Amino acid sequence: MLTRIDHIGIACFDLDRTVEFYRNTYGFEVFHSEVNEEQGVREAMLKINDTGDGGASYLQLLEPTREDSTVAKWLAKNGEGVHHIAFGTADVDGDAAAIKGKGVRVLYDEPRRGSMGSRITFLHPKDCGGVLTELVTAAEPGEH
C-alpha cells in the first residue's frame, strides 16, 4: 500500500524567500520547480533523501498564484506552515479506493496531475485527525 513519506507540503507567502531559508539553514537545494495552474500554485521541491522503493522524500514549498486557490485560502486562515503530508504509493487509484472503503472521504473522484508529472489525490482532513493527507504515485522516470 503506502511505501514512504513522499513529501511534506509547506505553504508560504514568498517562495523565493522560503527556498533561501531552507538552503541557508539546512543546505537543501531545489530539485524541481513548476507552476501548477490547475491548483493555482508555484512550487519548489527540495529533495531530502532517496528511499528504498526507488522514490525520494521532499519538502514541497507552495506559494499561491491566485487568491482563489486552496493554498491562498489556507494561508489566509492559518498563516505559513505545514499544509499537508503526502504518502507515496505505486497505485494511487487502488489505494484511494481501499481507503475510501474504510470510510475516509477522498477529495477527487479521479487522481489529478501533481508535481513532476505525478498522479495525486487528497483525503479529507476531518477524516484523518485534522491532517490534510495526499496520496502520490510518482511519474515513471522520463515522464515529467
PDB file of C-alpha atoms in Angstrom:
ATOM      1  CA  MET A   1       0.000   0.000   0.000  1.00  0.00           C
ATOM      2  CA  LEU A   2       1.793   3.178   1.128  1.00  0.00           C
ATOM      3  CA  THR A   3       5.563   2.961   0.707  1.00  0.00           C
ATOM      4  CA  ARG A   4       7.078   6.182   2.048  1.00  0.00           C
ATOM      5  CA  ILE A   5       6.556   9.747   3.108  1.00  0.00           C
ATOM      6  CA  ASP A   6       6.730  11.329  -0.351  1.00  0.00           C
ATOM      7  CA  HIS A   7       6.716  14.926   0.815  1.00  0.00           C
ATOM      8  CA  ILE A   8       5.574  17.428   3.372  1.00  0.00           C
ATOM      9  CA  GLY A   9       3.819  20.429   1.849  1.00  0.00           C
ATOM     10  CA  ILE A  10       4.613  23.807   3.368  1.00  0.00           C
ATOM     11  CA  ALA A  11       2.522  26.836   2.420  1.00  0.00           C
ATOM     12  CA  CYS A  12       4.355  30.139   2.163  1.00  0.00           C
ATOM     13  CA  PHE A  13       3.729  33.712   1.058  1.00  0.00           C
ATOM     14  CA  ASP A  14       7.110  34.155  -0.663  1.00  0.00           C
ATOM     15  CA  LEU A  15       8.554  31.074  -2.356  1.00  0.00           C
ATOM     16  CA  ASP A  16      11.956  32.602  -3.127  1.00  0.00           C
ATOM     17  CA  ARG A  17      12.472  33.768   0.469  1.00  0.00           C
ATOM     18  CA  THR A  18      11.371  30.364   1.808  1.00  0.00           C
ATOM     19  CA  VAL A  19      13.691  28.483  -0.576  1.00  0.00           C
ATOM     20  CA  GLU A  20      16.566  30.666   0.631  1.00  0.00           C
ATOM     21  CA  PHE A  21      15.729  29.847   4.259  1.00  0.00           C
ATOM     22  CA  TYR A  22      15.865  26.096   3.618  1.00  0.00           C
ATOM     23  CA  ARG A  23      19.023  26.449   1.512  1.00  0.00           C
ATOM     24  CA  ASN A  24      20.873  28.629   4.035  1.00  0.00           C
ATOM     25  CA  THR A  25      19.657  26.827   7.150  1.00  0.00           C
ATOM     26  CA  TYR A  26      19.702  23.161   6.097  1.00  0.00           C
ATOM     27  CA  GLY A  27      21.626  23.069   2.827  1.00  0.00           C
ATOM     28  CA  PHE A  28      18.613  21.794   0.831  1.00  0.00           C
ATOM     29  CA  GLU A  29      18.597  22.625  -2.874  1.00  0.00           C
ATOM     30  CA  VAL A  30      15.704  22.876  -5.307  1.00  0.00           C
ATOM     31  CA  PHE A  31      15.326  19.584  -7.149  1.00  0.00           C
ATOM     32  CA  HIS A  32      12.347  20.707  -9.251  1.00  0.00           C
ATOM     33  CA  SER A  33      10.137  23.780  -9.586  1.00  0.00           C
ATOM     34  CA  GLU A  34       6.970  24.447 -11.540  1.00  0.00           C
ATOM     35  CA  VAL A  35       3.740  26.392 -11.690  1.00  0.00           C
ATOM     36  CA  ASN A  36       0.618  24.260 -11.389  1.00  0.00           C
ATOM     37  CA  GLU A  37      -2.104  26.382 -12.987  1.00  0.00           C
ATOM     38  CA  GLU A  38      -4.881  23.942 -12.053  1.00  0.00           C
ATOM     39  CA  GLN A  39      -4.020  24.192  -8.362  1.00  0.00           C
ATOM     40  CA  GLY A  40      -3.026  27.865  -8.511  1.00  0.00           C
ATOM     41  CA  VAL A  41       0.439  27.426  -7.005  1.00  0.00           C
ATOM     42  CA  ARG A  42       4.087  27.994  -7.747  1.00  0.00           C
ATOM     43  CA  GLU A  43       6.140  25.316  -6.071  1.00  0.00           C
ATOM     44  CA  ALA A  44       9.635  24.118  -5.349  1.00  0.00           C
ATOM     45  CA  MET A  45      10.512  20.540  -4.453  1.00  0.00           C
ATOM     46  CA  LEU A  46      13.554  20.255  -2.178  1.00  0.00           C
ATOM     47  CA  LYS A  47      14.924  16.714  -2.184  1.00  0.00           C
ATOM     48  CA  ILE A  48      15.747  15.398   1.270  1.00  0.00           C
ATOM     49  CA  ASN A  49      16.796  11.817   0.501  1.00  0.00           C
ATOM     50  CA  ASP A  50      16.283   8.783  -1.704  1.00  0.00           C
ATOM     51  CA  THR A  51      14.053   5.988  -0.436  1.00  0.00           C
ATOM     52  CA  GLY A  52      14.254   2.208  -0.648  1.00  0.00           C
ATOM     53  CA  ASP A  53      11.389   1.941  -3.156  1.00  0.00           C
ATOM     54  CA  GLY A  54      13.156   3.957  -5.843  1.00  0.00           C
ATOM     55  CA  GLY A  55      11.417   7.186  -4.865  1.00  0.00           C
ATOM     56  CA  ALA A  56      12.538  10.092  -2.724  1.00  0.00           C
ATOM     57  CA  SER A  57      11.326  12.297   0.105  1.00  0.00           C
ATOM     58  CA  TYR A  58      10.904  16.031  -0.410  1.00  0.00           C
ATOM     59  CA  LEU A  59       9.776  19.266   1.127  1.00  0.00           C
ATOM     60  CA  GLN A  60       7.240  20.873  -1.208  1.00  0.00           C
ATOM     61  CA  LEU A  61       7.122  24.644  -0.813  1.00  0.00           C
ATOM     62  CA  LEU A  62       3.872  26.152  -2.109  1.00  0.00           C
ATOM     63  CA  GLU A  63       3.171  29.796  -2.941  1.00  0.00           C
ATOM     64  CA  PRO A  64      -0.306  30.685  -4.247  1.00  0.00           C
ATOM     65  CA  THR A  65      -0.513  32.325  -7.667  1.00  0.00           C
ATOM     66  CA  ARG A  66      -4.102  33.481  -7.252  1.00  0.00           C
ATOM     67  CA  GLU A  67      -6.331  34.424  -4.343  1.00  0.00           C
ATOM     68  CA  ASP A  68      -8.965  31.755  -5.018  1.00  0.00           C
ATOM     69  CA  SER A  69      -6.516  28.829  -4.799  1.00  0.00           C
ATOM     70  CA  THR A  70      -6.829  26.344  -1.964  1.00  0.00           C
ATOM     71  CA  VAL A  71      -3.357  27.265  -0.692  1.00  0.00           C
ATOM     72  CA  ALA A  72      -4.163  31.015  -0.688  1.00  0.00           C
ATOM     73  CA  LYS A  73      -7.319  30.369   1.320  1.00  0.00           C
ATOM     74  CA  TRP A  74      -5.392  28.131   3.717  1.00  0.00           C
ATOM     75  CA  LEU A  75      -2.676  30.791   4.182  1.00  0.00           C
ATOM     76  CA  ALA A  76      -5.290  33.479   4.865  1.00  0.00           C
ATOM     77  CA  LYS A  77      -6.760  31.334   7.624  1.00  0.00           C
ATOM     78  CA  ASN A  78      -3.639  29.698   9.095  1.00  0.00           C
ATOM     79  CA  GLY A  79      -0.553  31.637   8.019  1.00  0.00           C
ATOM     80  CA  GLU A  80       2.628  29.976   6.813  1.00  0.00           C
ATOM     81  CA  GLY A  81       3.426  26.432   7.850  1.00  0.00           C
ATOM     82  CA  VAL A  82       2.798  22.749   7.264  1.00  0.00           C
ATOM     83  CA  HIS A  83      -0.105  22.383   4.832  1.00  0.00           C
ATOM     84  CA  HIS A  84      -0.191  18.612   4.211  1.00  0.00           C
ATOM     85  CA  ILE A  85       1.652  15.323   4.345  1.00  0.00           C
ATOM     86  CA  ALA A  86       1.904  13.076   1.291  1.00  0.00           C
ATOM     87  CA  PHE A  87       2.423   9.336   1.200  1.00  0.00           C
ATOM     88  CA  GLY A  88       3.910   7.602  -1.818  1.00  0.00           C
ATOM     89  CA  THR A  89       2.155   4.636  -3.380  1.00  0.00           C
ATOM     90  CA  ALA A  90       2.605   2.556  -6.502  1.00  0.00           C
ATOM     91  CA  ASP A  91      -1.174   2.644  -7.093  1.00  0.00           C
ATOM     92  CA  VAL A  92      -2.942   5.883  -6.170  1.00  0.00           C
ATOM     93  CA  ASP A  93      -6.210   4.642  -7.703  1.00  0.00           C
ATOM     94  CA  GLY A  94      -6.268   1.354  -5.810  1.00  0.00           C
ATOM     95  CA  ASP A  95      -5.105   2.778  -2.508  1.00  0.00           C
ATOM     96  CA  ALA A  96      -7.567   5.687  -2.682  1.00  0.00           C
ATOM     97  CA  ALA A  97     -10.396   3.207  -3.326  1.00  0.00           C
ATOM     98  CA  ALA A  98      -9.282   0.981  -0.442  1.00  0.00           C
ATOM     99  CA  ILE A  99      -9.052   3.929   1.944  1.00  0.00           C
ATOM    100  CA  LYS A 100     -12.433   5.231   0.763  1.00  0.00           C
ATOM    101  CA  GLY A 101     -13.831   1.779   1.553  1.00  0.00           C
ATOM    102  CA  LYS A 102     -12.732   2.318   5.153  1.00  0.00           C
ATOM    103  CA  GLY A 103     -14.904   5.436   5.396  1.00  0.00           C
ATOM    104  CA  VAL A 104     -12.352   8.141   4.621  1.00  0.00           C
ATOM    105  CA  ARG A 105     -13.506  10.787   2.162  1.00  0.00           C
ATOM    106  CA  VAL A 106     -11.351  11.081  -0.970  1.00  0.00           C
ATOM    107  CA  LEU A 107     -11.459  14.638  -2.319  1.00  0.00           C
ATOM    108  CA  TYR A 108     -11.036  13.901  -6.056  1.00  0.00           C
ATOM    109  CA  ASP A 109     -13.167  11.420  -7.995  1.00  0.00           C
ATOM    110  CA  GLU A 110     -10.164  10.745 -10.245  1.00  0.00           C
ATOM    111  CA  PRO A 111      -6.499  11.432  -9.443  1.00  0.00           C
ATOM    112  CA  ARG A 112      -5.106  14.688 -10.843  1.00  0.00           C
ATOM    113  CA  ARG A 113      -1.705  15.753 -12.109  1.00  0.00           C
ATOM    114  CA  GLY A 114       0.693  16.703  -9.353  1.00  0.00           C
ATOM    115  CA  SER A 115       4.324  17.760  -9.097  1.00  0.00           C
ATOM    116  CA  MET A 116       6.818  16.319 -11.553  1.00  0.00           C
ATOM    117  CA  GLY A 117       4.079  14.546 -13.530  1.00  0.00           C
ATOM    118  CA  SER A 118       2.818  12.522 -10.579  1.00  0.00           C
ATOM    119  CA  ARG A 119      -0.785  11.396 -10.061  1.00  0.00           C
ATOM    120  CA  ILE A 120      -2.358  12.602  -6.818  1.00  0.00           C
ATOM    121  CA  THR A 121      -5.469  12.694  -4.705  1.00  0.00           C
ATOM    122  CA  PHE A 122      -6.225  14.071  -1.252  1.00  0.00           C
ATOM    123  CA  LEU A 123      -8.024  12.658   1.784  1.00  0.00           C
ATOM    124  CA  HIS A 124     -10.328  14.854   3.841  1.00  0.00           C
ATOM    125  CA  PRO A 125      -8.548  16.236   6.910  1.00  0.00           C
ATOM    126  CA  LYS A 126     -11.628  15.752   9.116  1.00  0.00           C
ATOM    127  CA  ASP A 127     -11.332  12.011   8.477  1.00  0.00           C
ATOM    128  CA  CYS A 128      -7.542  11.973   9.064  1.00  0.00           C
ATOM    129  CA  GLY A 129      -7.147  13.500  12.515  1.00  0.00           C
ATOM    130  CA  GLY A 130      -7.089  17.061  11.191  1.00  0.00           C
ATOM    131  CA  VAL A 131      -4.267  16.385   8.726  1.00  0.00           C
ATOM    132  CA  LEU A 132      -4.752  17.032   5.003  1.00  0.00           C
ATOM    133  CA  THR A 133      -3.287  13.867   3.502  1.00  0.00           C
ATOM    134  CA  GLU A 134      -2.174  13.351  -0.088  1.00  0.00           C
ATOM    135  CA  LEU A 135      -1.566  10.087  -1.929  1.00  0.00           C
ATOM    136  CA  VAL A 136       1.075  10.246  -4.685  1.00  0.00           C
ATOM    137  CA  THR A 137       2.112   7.915  -7.467  1.00  0.00           C
ATOM    138  CA  ALA A 138       5.346   9.254  -8.936  1.00  0.00           C
ATOM    139  CA  ALA A 139       5.719   9.544 -12.689  1.00  0.00           C
ATOM    140  CA  GLU A 140       7.920   6.952 -14.317  1.00  0.00           C
ATOM    141  CA  PRO A 141      11.456   8.228 -14.948  1.00  0.00           C
ATOM    142  CA  GLY A 142      11.468  10.469 -18.026  1.00  0.00           C
ATOM    143  CA  GLU A 143       7.708  11.159 -17.878  1.00  0.00           C
ATOM    144  CA  HIS A 144       7.856  14.565 -16.224  1.00  0.00           C
TER     145      HIS A 144
END
